[in-house]
Coordinates of C-alpha atoms and ligand atoms in Angstrom, one line a residue:
Chain G
M1371 CA 12.5 96.7 -115.1
A1372 CA 12.1 99.4 -117.7
T1373 CA 8.7 101.2 -117.6
V1374 CA 6.5 101.6 -120.7
E1375 CA 7.5 105.3 -120.7
E1376 CA 11.2 104.4 -120.8
L1377 CA 10.6 101.9 -123.6
K1378 CA 8.7 104.4 -125.6
L1379 CA 11.5 106.9 -125.2
R1380 CA 14.0 104.2 -126.3
V1381 CA 11.9 103.4 -129.3
R1382 CA 11.9 107.1 -130.2
E1383 CA 15.6 107.3 -129.9
L1384 CA 16.1 104.3 -132.1
E1385 CA 13.7 105.7 -134.7
N1386 CA 15.7 108.9 -134.8
E1387 CA 18.9 107.0 -135.3
L1388 CA 17.3 105.1 -138.1
I1389 CA 16.2 108.2 -139.8
K1390 CA 19.6 109.7 -139.6
C1391 CA 21.3 106.5 -141.0
K1392 CA 18.8 106.5 -143.9
Q1393 CA 19.4 110.2 -144.5
Q1394 CA 23.2 109.7 -144.5
Q1395 CA 22.9 106.9 -147.0
H1396 CA 20.6 108.9 -149.1
N1397 CA 22.8 111.9 -149.0
C1398 CA 25.9 109.9 -150.1
A1399 CA 24.0 108.4 -152.9
V1400 CA 22.6 111.7 -154.0
E1401 CA 25.9 113.4 -153.7
D1402 CA 27.7 110.7 -155.8
A1403 CA 25.1 110.5 -158.5
H1404 CA 24.1 114.1 -159.2
S1405 CA 26.3 116.5 -157.3
Q1406 CA 26.8 118.4 -160.5
A1407 CA 23.1 118.7 -161.2
L1408 CA 22.1 119.7 -157.6
Y1409 CA 24.6 122.3 -156.6
R1410 CA 25.0 125.4 -158.6
P1411 CA 28.6 126.7 -159.0
K1412 CA 29.6 129.8 -157.1
I1413 CA 28.8 133.1 -158.7
D1414 CA 31.7 135.7 -158.9
K1415 CA 29.7 138.8 -159.4
M1416 CA 26.1 139.6 -158.8
S1417 CA 24.3 140.3 -162.1
A1418 CA 21.1 142.1 -162.8
E1419 CA 20.5 140.0 -165.9
V1420 CA 17.0 138.5 -165.8
V1421 CA 17.6 134.9 -166.9
D1422 CA 16.2 131.9 -165.1
S1423 CA 19.6 130.8 -164.0
N1424 CA 20.4 134.0 -162.1
P1425 CA 19.4 133.8 -158.4
Y1426 CA 20.1 137.5 -157.9
S1427 CA 18.1 139.1 -160.7
R1428 CA 15.1 139.9 -158.5
L1429 CA 17.3 141.4 -155.8
M1430 CA 19.3 143.4 -158.2
A1431 CA 16.0 144.8 -159.5
L1432 CA 15.8 146.7 -156.3
K1433 CA 18.7 148.8 -157.7
R1434 CA 17.0 149.4 -161.0
M1435 CA 13.9 150.5 -159.3
G1436 CA 15.8 152.9 -157.2
I1437 CA 15.0 151.3 -153.8
V1438 CA 18.6 150.4 -153.0
D1439 CA 21.6 152.3 -154.3
D1440 CA 24.2 149.5 -154.3
Y1441 CA 22.7 146.1 -153.7
E1442 CA 25.9 144.2 -154.5
K1443 CA 27.4 145.7 -151.3
I1444 CA 25.5 143.0 -149.4
R1445 CA 28.3 140.6 -150.3
T1446 CA 30.8 142.6 -148.3
F1447 CA 28.9 142.2 -145.0
T1448 CA 29.3 139.7 -142.2
V1449 CA 26.5 139.0 -139.8
A1450 CA 26.6 136.8 -136.7
V1451 CA 23.4 135.0 -135.7
V1452 CA 23.3 133.9 -132.1
G1453 CA 20.6 131.3 -131.5
V1454 CA 19.6 129.2 -134.5
G1455 CA 16.1 128.3 -133.4
G1456 CA 12.7 129.3 -134.6
V1457 CA 13.7 132.9 -135.3
G1458 CA 17.5 132.5 -135.9
S1459 CA 17.2 129.7 -138.5
V1460 CA 14.7 131.7 -140.6
T1461 CA 16.8 134.8 -140.2
A1462 CA 19.9 133.0 -141.4
E1463 CA 18.0 131.6 -144.4
M1464 CA 16.7 135.0 -145.4
L1465 CA 20.2 136.5 -145.2
T1466 CA 21.6 133.5 -147.2
R1467 CA 19.0 134.0 -149.9
C1468 CA 19.8 137.7 -150.0
G1469 CA 23.4 136.9 -150.7
I1470 CA 25.1 138.1 -147.5
G1471 CA 28.9 137.8 -147.5
K1472 CA 29.4 135.8 -144.4
L1473 CA 27.3 134.3 -141.6
L1474 CA 28.6 133.2 -138.2
L1475 CA 26.2 130.9 -136.5
F1476 CA 26.2 130.2 -132.7
D1477 CA 24.0 127.6 -131.0
Y1478 CA 24.6 124.8 -128.5
D1479 CA 21.4 122.9 -129.1
K1480 CA 20.4 119.9 -131.3
V1481 CA 17.5 119.7 -133.7
E1482 CA 14.6 117.9 -132.0
L1483 CA 11.4 116.5 -133.3
A1484 CA 9.7 118.9 -130.8
N1485 CA 10.9 121.8 -132.9
M1486 CA 9.0 120.7 -136.0
N1487 CA 6.2 123.2 -135.4
R1488 CA 8.8 125.8 -136.5
L1489 CA 10.2 126.6 -139.9
F1490 CA 13.5 125.6 -141.5
F1491 CA 14.6 122.3 -139.9
Q1492 CA 13.3 119.0 -141.1
P1493 CA 12.6 115.8 -139.2
H1494 CA 15.5 113.9 -140.7
Q1495 CA 17.9 116.4 -139.1
A1496 CA 16.8 115.5 -135.6
G1497 CA 19.8 114.8 -133.4
L1498 CA 22.2 116.9 -135.5
S1499 CA 23.6 120.1 -134.0
K1500 CA 21.5 123.1 -135.2
V1501 CA 24.5 125.0 -136.5
E1502 CA 25.7 122.0 -138.5
A1503 CA 22.3 121.1 -139.9
A1504 CA 21.7 124.8 -140.8
E1505 CA 25.1 125.2 -142.5
H1506 CA 24.4 122.2 -144.6
T1507 CA 21.0 123.4 -145.8
L1508 CA 22.1 127.0 -146.3
R1509 CA 25.2 126.1 -148.3
N1510 CA 23.0 124.2 -150.7
I1511 CA 20.7 127.2 -151.0
N1512 CA 23.5 129.7 -151.7
P1513 CA 27.1 128.5 -152.1
D1514 CA 28.3 132.1 -152.4
V1515 CA 27.9 132.7 -148.7
S1516 CA 30.8 131.9 -146.3
F1517 CA 29.8 130.1 -143.1
E1518 CA 31.4 129.8 -139.7
T1519 CA 29.6 127.7 -137.1
H1520 CA 30.1 127.4 -133.3
N1521 CA 28.3 124.7 -131.4
Y1522 CA 28.5 126.0 -127.8
N1523 CA 26.7 128.0 -125.1
I1524 CA 28.1 131.5 -125.2
T1525 CA 27.2 132.3 -121.6
T1526 CA 30.0 130.2 -120.0
M1527 CA 33.4 131.5 -119.3
D1528 CA 35.6 129.9 -122.0
N1529 CA 33.0 130.0 -124.7
F1530 CA 32.2 133.7 -124.0
T1531 CA 35.9 134.6 -124.4
H1532 CA 35.9 132.7 -127.7
F1533 CA 32.7 134.4 -128.7
M1534 CA 34.1 137.8 -128.1
D1535 CA 37.2 136.9 -130.1
R1536 CA 35.1 135.7 -133.1
I1537 CA 32.8 138.7 -133.2
S1538 CA 35.8 141.0 -133.1
H1539 CA 37.9 139.1 -135.7
G1540 CA 35.5 136.9 -137.6
G1541 CA 34.6 139.3 -140.4
L1542 CA 34.7 138.3 -144.1
E1543 CA 38.2 139.5 -144.1
E1544 CA 39.7 137.5 -141.2
G1545 CA 40.8 139.8 -138.4
K1546 CA 38.1 142.4 -139.0
P1547 CA 35.0 142.6 -136.7
V1548 CA 31.6 141.4 -137.9
D1549 CA 29.3 144.1 -139.1
L1550 CA 26.3 143.2 -137.1
I1551 CA 25.2 140.7 -134.4
L1552 CA 21.7 139.4 -134.3
S1553 CA 20.4 138.0 -131.0
C1554 CA 17.8 135.3 -131.8
V1555 CA 18.2 133.5 -128.4
D1556 CA 15.3 132.5 -126.2
N1557 CA 16.6 133.4 -122.8
F1558 CA 17.6 136.3 -120.6
E1559 CA 21.1 135.0 -119.7
A1560 CA 22.2 134.8 -123.4
R1561 CA 20.8 138.2 -124.2
M1562 CA 22.7 139.7 -121.3
A1563 CA 25.9 137.9 -122.4
I1564 CA 25.5 139.4 -125.9
N1565 CA 24.8 142.8 -124.4
T1566 CA 27.9 142.5 -122.2
A1567 CA 30.1 141.6 -125.2
C1568 CA 28.7 144.3 -127.4
N1569 CA 29.0 147.0 -124.8
E1570 CA 32.7 146.1 -124.2
L1571 CA 33.5 146.0 -128.0
G1572 CA 31.2 148.9 -129.0
Q1573 CA 29.6 146.4 -131.4
I1574 CA 26.2 147.3 -133.0
W1575 CA 23.6 144.6 -132.6
M1576 CA 19.9 143.8 -133.0
E1577 CA 17.9 142.0 -130.4
S1578 CA 14.8 140.0 -131.2
G1579 CA 12.4 138.0 -129.2
V1580 CA 9.1 136.2 -129.1
S1581 CA 7.0 136.0 -125.9
E1582 CA 6.5 132.7 -124.1
N1583 CA 2.8 132.8 -124.9
A1584 CA 3.8 133.0 -128.7
V1585 CA 1.5 136.0 -129.5
S1586 CA 3.9 138.9 -129.3
G1587 CA 7.4 139.7 -130.3
H1588 CA 9.8 142.5 -130.9
I1589 CA 13.1 143.6 -132.5
Q1590 CA 15.5 146.3 -131.2
L1591 CA 18.5 148.0 -132.7
I1592 CA 21.2 148.6 -130.0
I1593 CA 24.1 151.0 -130.7
P1594 CA 26.2 151.0 -127.6
G1595 CA 26.4 154.5 -126.0
E1596 CA 23.8 155.9 -128.4
T1597 CA 20.6 153.9 -127.7
A1598 CA 19.5 152.1 -124.6
C1599 CA 21.3 148.8 -124.1
F1600 CA 19.6 145.6 -123.0
A1601 CA 20.6 146.3 -119.4
C1602 CA 19.5 149.9 -119.3
A1603 CA 15.9 149.0 -118.3
P1604 CA 14.1 145.9 -117.2
P1605 CA 13.2 143.7 -120.2
L1606 CA 10.6 145.4 -122.4
V1607 CA 7.5 143.4 -123.3
V1608 CA 4.8 144.0 -125.9
A1609 CA 1.6 143.9 -124.0
A1610 CA -0.6 141.3 -125.7
N1611 CA -3.7 142.5 -123.8
I1612 CA -4.4 139.1 -122.4
D1613 CA -6.1 138.8 -119.0
E1614 CA -3.4 137.2 -116.8
K1615 CA -6.1 135.3 -114.9
T1616 CA -7.2 133.5 -118.1
L1617 CA -3.6 132.7 -119.1
K1618 CA -2.9 129.2 -117.9
K1619 CA 0.8 128.7 -117.5
D1620 CA 0.5 125.6 -115.3
G1621 CA 2.1 122.6 -117.0
V1622 CA 4.0 124.3 -119.7
C1623 CA 7.0 126.7 -120.0
A1624 CA 6.5 128.2 -123.4
A1625 CA 4.3 128.0 -126.4
S1626 CA 5.5 128.7 -129.9
L1627 CA 4.0 129.5 -133.3
P1628 CA 5.8 129.4 -136.7
T1629 CA 3.8 132.4 -137.7
T1630 CA 4.9 134.7 -134.9
M1631 CA 8.5 133.5 -135.3
G1632 CA 8.3 134.0 -139.0
V1633 CA 7.0 137.6 -138.6
V1634 CA 9.7 138.5 -136.1
A1635 CA 12.4 137.0 -138.3
G1636 CA 11.0 138.9 -141.2
I1637 CA 10.9 142.3 -139.5
L1638 CA 14.4 141.6 -138.1
V1639 CA 16.0 140.9 -141.5
Q1640 CA 14.1 143.8 -143.0
N1641 CA 15.7 146.0 -140.5
V1642 CA 19.1 144.4 -141.1
L1643 CA 18.8 145.0 -144.9
K1644 CA 17.7 148.6 -144.4
Y1645 CA 20.5 149.2 -141.9
L1646 CA 23.3 147.6 -144.0
L1647 CA 22.1 148.8 -147.5
K1648 CA 20.9 152.2 -146.2
F1649 CA 17.4 152.4 -147.5
G1650 CA 14.1 153.3 -145.8
S1651 CA 14.1 154.2 -142.1
V1652 CA 15.7 151.8 -139.6
S1653 CA 13.6 150.9 -136.5
Y1654 CA 15.1 151.3 -133.1
Y1655 CA 12.3 149.3 -131.5
L1656 CA 9.5 147.6 -133.2
G1657 CA 7.0 145.5 -131.3
Y1658 CA 4.4 143.0 -132.7
N1659 CA 1.2 142.3 -130.9
A1660 CA -0.3 139.4 -132.8
M1661 CA -3.6 139.4 -130.9
Q1662 CA -4.6 142.9 -132.1
D1663 CA -2.2 143.2 -135.1
F1664 CA -0.6 146.2 -133.5
F1665 CA 3.1 147.3 -134.1
P1666 CA 4.2 149.8 -131.5
T1667 CA 7.5 151.6 -132.2
M1668 CA 9.8 153.8 -130.1
T1669 CA 13.4 154.8 -129.5
M1670 CA 15.0 154.8 -126.1
K1671 CA 18.0 156.7 -124.8
P1672 CA 20.6 154.9 -122.7
N1673 CA 20.3 155.0 -118.9
P1674 CA 23.2 157.1 -117.4
Q1675 CA 22.9 154.8 -114.3
C1676 CA 23.0 151.6 -116.3
N1677 CA 24.4 148.6 -114.4
D1678 CA 26.7 147.8 -117.2
R1679 CA 29.9 149.7 -116.7
Y1680 CA 30.9 149.5 -120.4
C1681 CA 27.5 150.9 -121.3
R1682 CA 28.3 154.0 -119.3
V1683 CA 31.8 154.2 -120.9
Q1684 CA 30.2 154.0 -124.3
Q1685 CA 27.8 156.7 -123.4
E1686 CA 30.7 159.0 -122.5
E1687 CA 32.4 158.2 -125.7
Y1688 CA 29.3 159.0 -127.7
K1689 CA 28.8 162.3 -125.9
K1690 CA 32.4 163.3 -126.7
K1691 CA 32.0 162.3 -130.3
E1692 CA 28.8 164.3 -130.5
A1693 CA 30.4 167.4 -129.0
E1694 CA 33.2 167.2 -131.5
Q1695 CA 30.8 167.1 -134.4
P1696 CA 30.7 170.5 -136.2
K1697 CA 27.4 172.2 -135.5
V1698 CA 25.9 171.9 -138.9
E1699 CA 22.1 172.0 -139.0
V1700 CA 21.5 168.4 -138.4
V1701 CA 18.0 167.2 -138.5
Q1702 CA 18.3 165.8 -135.0
E1703 CA 16.7 162.4 -134.9
E1704 CA 14.2 162.9 -132.1
E1705 CA 15.3 160.6 -129.3
E1706 CA 12.1 161.2 -127.5
I1707 CA 9.5 158.5 -127.4
V1708 CA 7.0 158.4 -130.1
H1709 CA 3.5 158.2 -128.7
E1710 CA 1.2 156.3 -131.0
N1711 CA -2.4 157.0 -130.8
N1712 CA -4.1 154.3 -128.9
E1713 CA -6.8 153.7 -131.4
W1714 CA -6.9 150.0 -130.9
G1715 CA -8.0 150.4 -127.4
I1716 CA -5.1 148.5 -126.1
E1717 CA -4.5 148.9 -122.4
L1718 CA -1.2 148.7 -120.6
V1719 CA -1.3 145.3 -119.0
S1720 CA 1.2 144.6 -116.3
E1721 CA 2.8 141.2 -116.7
V1722 CA 3.3 141.1 -113.0
T1723 CA 0.1 140.5 -111.3
D1724 CA 1.2 139.5 -107.8
K1725 CA 0.0 142.2 -105.5
E1726 CA 2.9 141.8 -103.3
L1727 CA 5.3 142.5 -106.1
E1728 CA 3.3 145.5 -107.3
A1729 CA 3.5 147.0 -103.9
A1730 CA 7.3 146.9 -104.1
S1731 CA 7.4 148.2 -107.6
G1732 CA 9.7 150.9 -108.9
T1733 CA 8.8 153.6 -111.4
V1734 CA 7.8 152.5 -114.9
P1735 CA 9.8 154.2 -117.6
D1736 CA 7.8 156.4 -120.0
L1737 CA 6.9 154.0 -122.8
P1738 CA 4.4 154.3 -125.7
E1739 CA 1.1 152.4 -125.6
G1740 CA 1.5 148.7 -126.1
I1741 CA 5.0 148.4 -124.7
T1742 CA 5.7 147.9 -121.0
V1743 CA 8.4 146.4 -118.8
A1744 CA 8.4 142.8 -117.6
Y1745 CA 9.0 144.1 -114.1
T1746 CA 10.3 147.2 -112.3
I1747 CA 13.2 147.7 -109.9
P1748 CA 12.4 149.7 -106.8
A1749 CA 14.8 152.4 -105.9
E1750 CA 15.5 151.1 -102.4
D1751 CA 16.6 147.6 -101.4
P1752 CA 13.5 145.5 -101.1
V1753 CA 14.8 142.7 -98.9
G1754 CA 16.6 143.7 -95.8
G1755 CA 18.4 141.2 -93.7
E1756 CA 21.6 139.7 -92.5
I1757 CA 24.7 139.9 -94.6
V1758 CA 27.5 137.4 -94.7
E1759 CA 30.1 138.3 -92.2
E1760 CA 33.8 139.0 -92.8
T1761 CA 35.8 135.8 -92.5
E1762 CA 39.4 134.9 -92.1
R1763 CA 38.8 131.5 -93.5
S1764 CA 40.2 130.5 -96.9
L1765 CA 38.0 129.5 -99.9
E1766 CA 39.5 126.0 -99.8
D1767 CA 38.6 125.8 -96.1
L1768 CA 35.0 126.7 -96.9
M1769 CA 34.8 124.4 -99.8
A1770 CA 36.0 121.5 -97.7
Q1771 CA 33.5 122.3 -95.0
M1772 CA 30.6 122.3 -97.5
K1773 CA 31.8 119.0 -98.9
K1774 CA 31.8 117.4 -95.5
M1775 CA 28.2 118.4 -94.7
Chain C
M608 CA 6.2 131.7 -104.3
A609 CA 5.8 134.4 -101.8
D610 CA 4.2 132.2 -99.2
E611 CA 5.2 132.5 -95.6
S612 CA 7.5 129.5 -95.4
A613 CA 9.5 130.6 -98.5
R614 CA 9.7 134.1 -97.2
R615 CA 11.0 132.8 -93.9
A616 CA 13.5 130.5 -95.6
V617 CA 14.9 133.4 -97.6
S618 CA 15.1 135.7 -94.7
Q619 CA 17.4 133.3 -92.9
I620 CA 19.9 133.1 -95.8
P621 CA 22.7 135.6 -95.4
L622 CA 22.8 138.2 -98.2
L623 CA 26.0 138.7 -100.2
K624 CA 28.0 141.8 -100.6
T625 CA 30.5 141.5 -103.4
H626 CA 29.2 142.4 -106.9
A627 CA 31.5 140.3 -109.0
G628 CA 31.0 137.6 -111.7
P629 CA 33.5 135.0 -112.8
R630 CA 35.1 137.3 -115.4
D631 CA 36.2 139.6 -112.5
R632 CA 39.5 137.9 -111.6
A633 CA 40.2 140.2 -108.7
L634 CA 36.9 140.0 -106.9
W635 CA 35.4 136.7 -107.9
P636 CA 37.3 134.7 -105.2
Q637 CA 35.8 137.0 -102.6
R638 CA 32.3 136.5 -104.1
L639 CA 32.9 132.7 -104.1
K640 CA 33.8 132.8 -100.4
E641 CA 30.5 134.6 -99.7
E642 CA 28.6 132.1 -101.8
Y643 CA 30.1 129.2 -99.7
Q644 CA 29.4 131.0 -96.4
S645 CA 25.8 131.6 -97.4
L646 CA 25.3 128.0 -98.7
I647 CA 26.9 126.6 -95.5
R648 CA 24.5 128.6 -93.3
S649 CA 21.6 127.7 -95.4
V650 CA 22.3 123.9 -95.2
E651 CA 22.9 124.2 -91.4
Q652 CA 19.6 126.0 -91.1
N653 CA 17.8 123.4 -93.2
K654 CA 19.2 120.7 -91.0
H655 CA 18.2 122.5 -87.9
E656 CA 14.6 122.7 -89.2
D657 CA 14.7 119.1 -90.2
N658 CA 14.4 120.1 -93.8
D659 CA 17.8 119.2 -95.2
W660 CA 17.3 118.9 -99.0
F661 CA 20.3 119.8 -101.1
R662 CA 24.1 119.7 -101.4
L663 CA 26.2 121.7 -103.8
E664 CA 29.9 121.8 -104.7
S665 CA 31.9 123.5 -107.4
N666 CA 35.0 123.1 -109.4
P667 CA 38.0 125.0 -108.0
D668 CA 37.3 128.2 -109.9
G669 CA 33.6 128.1 -108.9
T670 CA 32.2 128.3 -112.4
R671 CA 30.6 124.8 -112.6
W672 CA 28.4 123.5 -109.8
T673 CA 27.1 120.0 -109.2
G674 CA 25.2 118.4 -106.4
T675 CA 22.1 116.6 -105.4
C676 CA 18.7 117.5 -104.1
W677 CA 16.1 115.3 -102.6
F678 CA 12.4 115.4 -102.0
I679 CA 10.4 113.4 -99.5
H680 CA 7.0 112.2 -100.8
E681 CA 4.8 109.9 -98.8
L682 CA 7.7 109.0 -96.7
L683 CA 9.8 108.0 -99.6
R684 CA 13.0 109.9 -100.5
Y685 CA 13.6 110.7 -104.2
E686 CA 17.0 112.0 -105.0
F687 CA 18.1 113.9 -108.1
R688 CA 21.4 115.1 -109.5
L689 CA 21.6 118.8 -110.3
E690 CA 24.1 120.9 -112.2
F691 CA 24.6 124.4 -113.6
D692 CA 27.2 126.8 -114.9
I693 CA 27.8 130.3 -113.6
P694 CA 27.0 132.5 -116.6
V695 CA 29.4 135.4 -117.4
T696 CA 26.7 137.8 -116.4
Y697 CA 26.3 136.4 -112.9
P698 CA 25.1 137.8 -110.4
D699 CA 23.0 140.1 -112.5
T700 CA 21.4 137.0 -114.1
A701 CA 20.8 133.8 -112.2
P702 CA 22.3 130.5 -113.4
E703 CA 20.0 128.0 -115.1
V704 CA 19.6 125.0 -112.8
A705 CA 19.3 121.7 -114.6
V706 CA 18.0 118.3 -113.3
P707 CA 19.2 116.3 -116.3
E708 CA 17.6 113.0 -115.3
L709 CA 14.1 114.6 -115.5
D710 CA 14.7 116.0 -119.1
G711 CA 11.9 115.0 -121.4
K712 CA 9.6 114.0 -118.5
T713 CA 7.9 117.3 -117.8
A714 CA 6.9 120.3 -119.9
K715 CA 8.1 122.6 -117.1
M716 CA 11.6 122.2 -118.4
Y717 CA 13.7 123.6 -121.2
R718 CA 16.0 121.4 -123.2
G719 CA 18.8 119.9 -121.3
G720 CA 16.7 119.5 -118.2
R721 CA 16.9 123.2 -117.2
I722 CA 14.0 123.9 -114.9
C723 CA 11.4 126.4 -115.9
L724 CA 11.2 129.1 -113.2
T725 CA 8.1 130.9 -112.2
D726 CA 7.2 134.4 -113.5
H727 CA 8.1 135.6 -110.0
F728 CA 11.6 134.4 -109.9
K729 CA 13.3 136.7 -112.4
P730 CA 11.9 140.0 -111.1
L731 CA 12.8 138.9 -107.6
W732 CA 16.3 138.0 -108.6
A733 CA 16.7 141.2 -110.6
R734 CA 15.5 143.3 -107.7
N735 CA 17.9 141.7 -105.3
A736 CA 21.0 141.5 -107.4
P737 CA 23.8 141.3 -106.5
R738 CA 22.8 140.4 -102.9
F739 CA 21.1 137.1 -103.8
G740 CA 23.4 134.2 -104.2
L741 CA 23.2 130.5 -105.0
A742 CA 21.5 129.6 -101.7
H743 CA 18.7 132.0 -102.7
L744 CA 18.6 130.3 -106.1
M745 CA 18.1 127.0 -104.3
A746 CA 15.4 128.3 -101.9
L747 CA 13.4 130.4 -104.4
G748 CA 14.1 128.7 -107.7
L749 CA 14.6 125.0 -107.2
A750 CA 12.6 124.3 -104.0
P751 CA 9.2 125.6 -105.3
W752 CA 9.8 123.8 -108.6
L753 CA 10.4 120.5 -106.9
A754 CA 7.4 121.0 -104.6
V755 CA 5.1 121.3 -107.6
E756 CA 6.7 119.0 -110.1
I757 CA 7.9 116.0 -108.2
P758 CA 4.5 114.9 -106.7
D759 CA 3.0 115.4 -110.2
L760 CA 5.7 113.3 -111.8
I761 CA 5.3 110.6 -109.2
S762 CA 1.5 110.5 -109.6
K763 CA 1.9 110.2 -113.4
G764 CA 4.5 107.4 -113.0
H765 CA 7.3 109.4 -114.7
V766 CA 9.3 109.3 -111.5
V767 CA 9.5 105.9 -109.8
H768 CA 11.2 105.2 -106.5
R769 CA 14.4 103.3 -107.2
E770 CA 14.8 101.2 -104.1
R771 CA 13.1 100.8 -100.8
P772 CA 13.1 103.8 -98.6
R773 CA 16.3 104.5 -96.8
E774 CA 15.1 103.7 -93.3
E775 CA 14.3 100.1 -94.4
A776 CA 17.4 99.7 -96.4
Q777 CA 19.6 100.3 -93.4
Ligands
ZN490 ZN1 22.9 150.2 -120.7

């Protein structure tokens, strides 16, 4: 006997299928009837001419105004967006509208009706893979952009190998690496996987994130060997100044707001444009505290004892490169942490409230007001205990024993 | 999480030695052996304490794990299939355990039925990497989740006992 809940679920599934069928029919009809009218032809060269048919005129105006030296250069860049959710989809749309050369999109998830509190995706796309749905929408917005999509989870063995291959060879000119990777994922494992890949390949990337309580976020530029990698310190969090006791996490994993995600996508792509087109100053770390409207910034040096071996290798490489640089009077970009005045009265709030964990805490790195670590790692081993003993037995033998239990 | 029983359960699970993930072709087989040793001891211990509650097995290269876990509530046994992949960054990051048949039934899950671990789990794992293994993941990640979620899901009618209890079915 099916329960009411099961039947409700089934009804929802069928409704979704119906929507998709209708959409497909609609798309076919539309495509047949007015494909000419709906899709603009590709544009060979960006023009600054201000006519209503030129989608690039307002962007090219940046050049005329002297903000950007060479805006057309945007068409030569390739950016990989990993995670096409609340932040990644908006990020991809902004880059598409800006006329980026090529976008690689990675995501294993499907569009769900539960995602409709976020921007970009629409209800009729429910059930489609996010990368497929995104490519369709983005291609319509700007046919000048090249797209490459991968519908898989980058953290598993085979996919990770493929992911590494595509970021090192998937540039606009096949065989060349991508120019930048943007991490728009929502979990630690995927961030660490991107970090691993980028440290090994020496690939520059930007990390972004929105907290699970939806009221803070951050972006971070990571240049392997030169700035702290994602594994150099415990995850950084923007303190939202919320009393942990009043924060009820029972019953839900995560909240999300289209506003916070939109802001984070906005500051991420702003940083990308500044980095690629060389204007303004590029942020190394920019936090967003939505509760107090506070934006802490900082830069962080890599940790010489970082757990990631390739991070340490990249640090050595960077040091060598720096030593070889002729000693011109370089205005040394101060690596030291910028201490903002704490005019907002924001207190450092530890996200870890458990007394027991606090007792076993390690040292907190020197961070500016408003940024803290999600947790600390104590210097000595916290849990003592028995260690697995040496065994002569084979793996197959152990597997067989486990299976028989 | 850090109650006395969880602490005791964890202290009885042997810690692992080899810091190697699945991309480390040379050392991963050794790590895998340690994982199995630790899991076997853990299951033996659970049986000994009359608290046998999960089984796990992997594909030959140890990158994909499947199994079952069960939970006794008011003398009835509820059994669930579980699965996870070993991420390339293991053991620095823990795998994401999924109980697919509960997907969509509780908000304490991410898509695909991946369970939502407590705020305590990640720091605890990070502090004890690489010495924690899959047996620790079961005891510190999945067990507390089941203990909170399953009674709640049963009371809301989202989880219904499939047959009569085992003892009667015999
Ligand atoms: Zn590092």
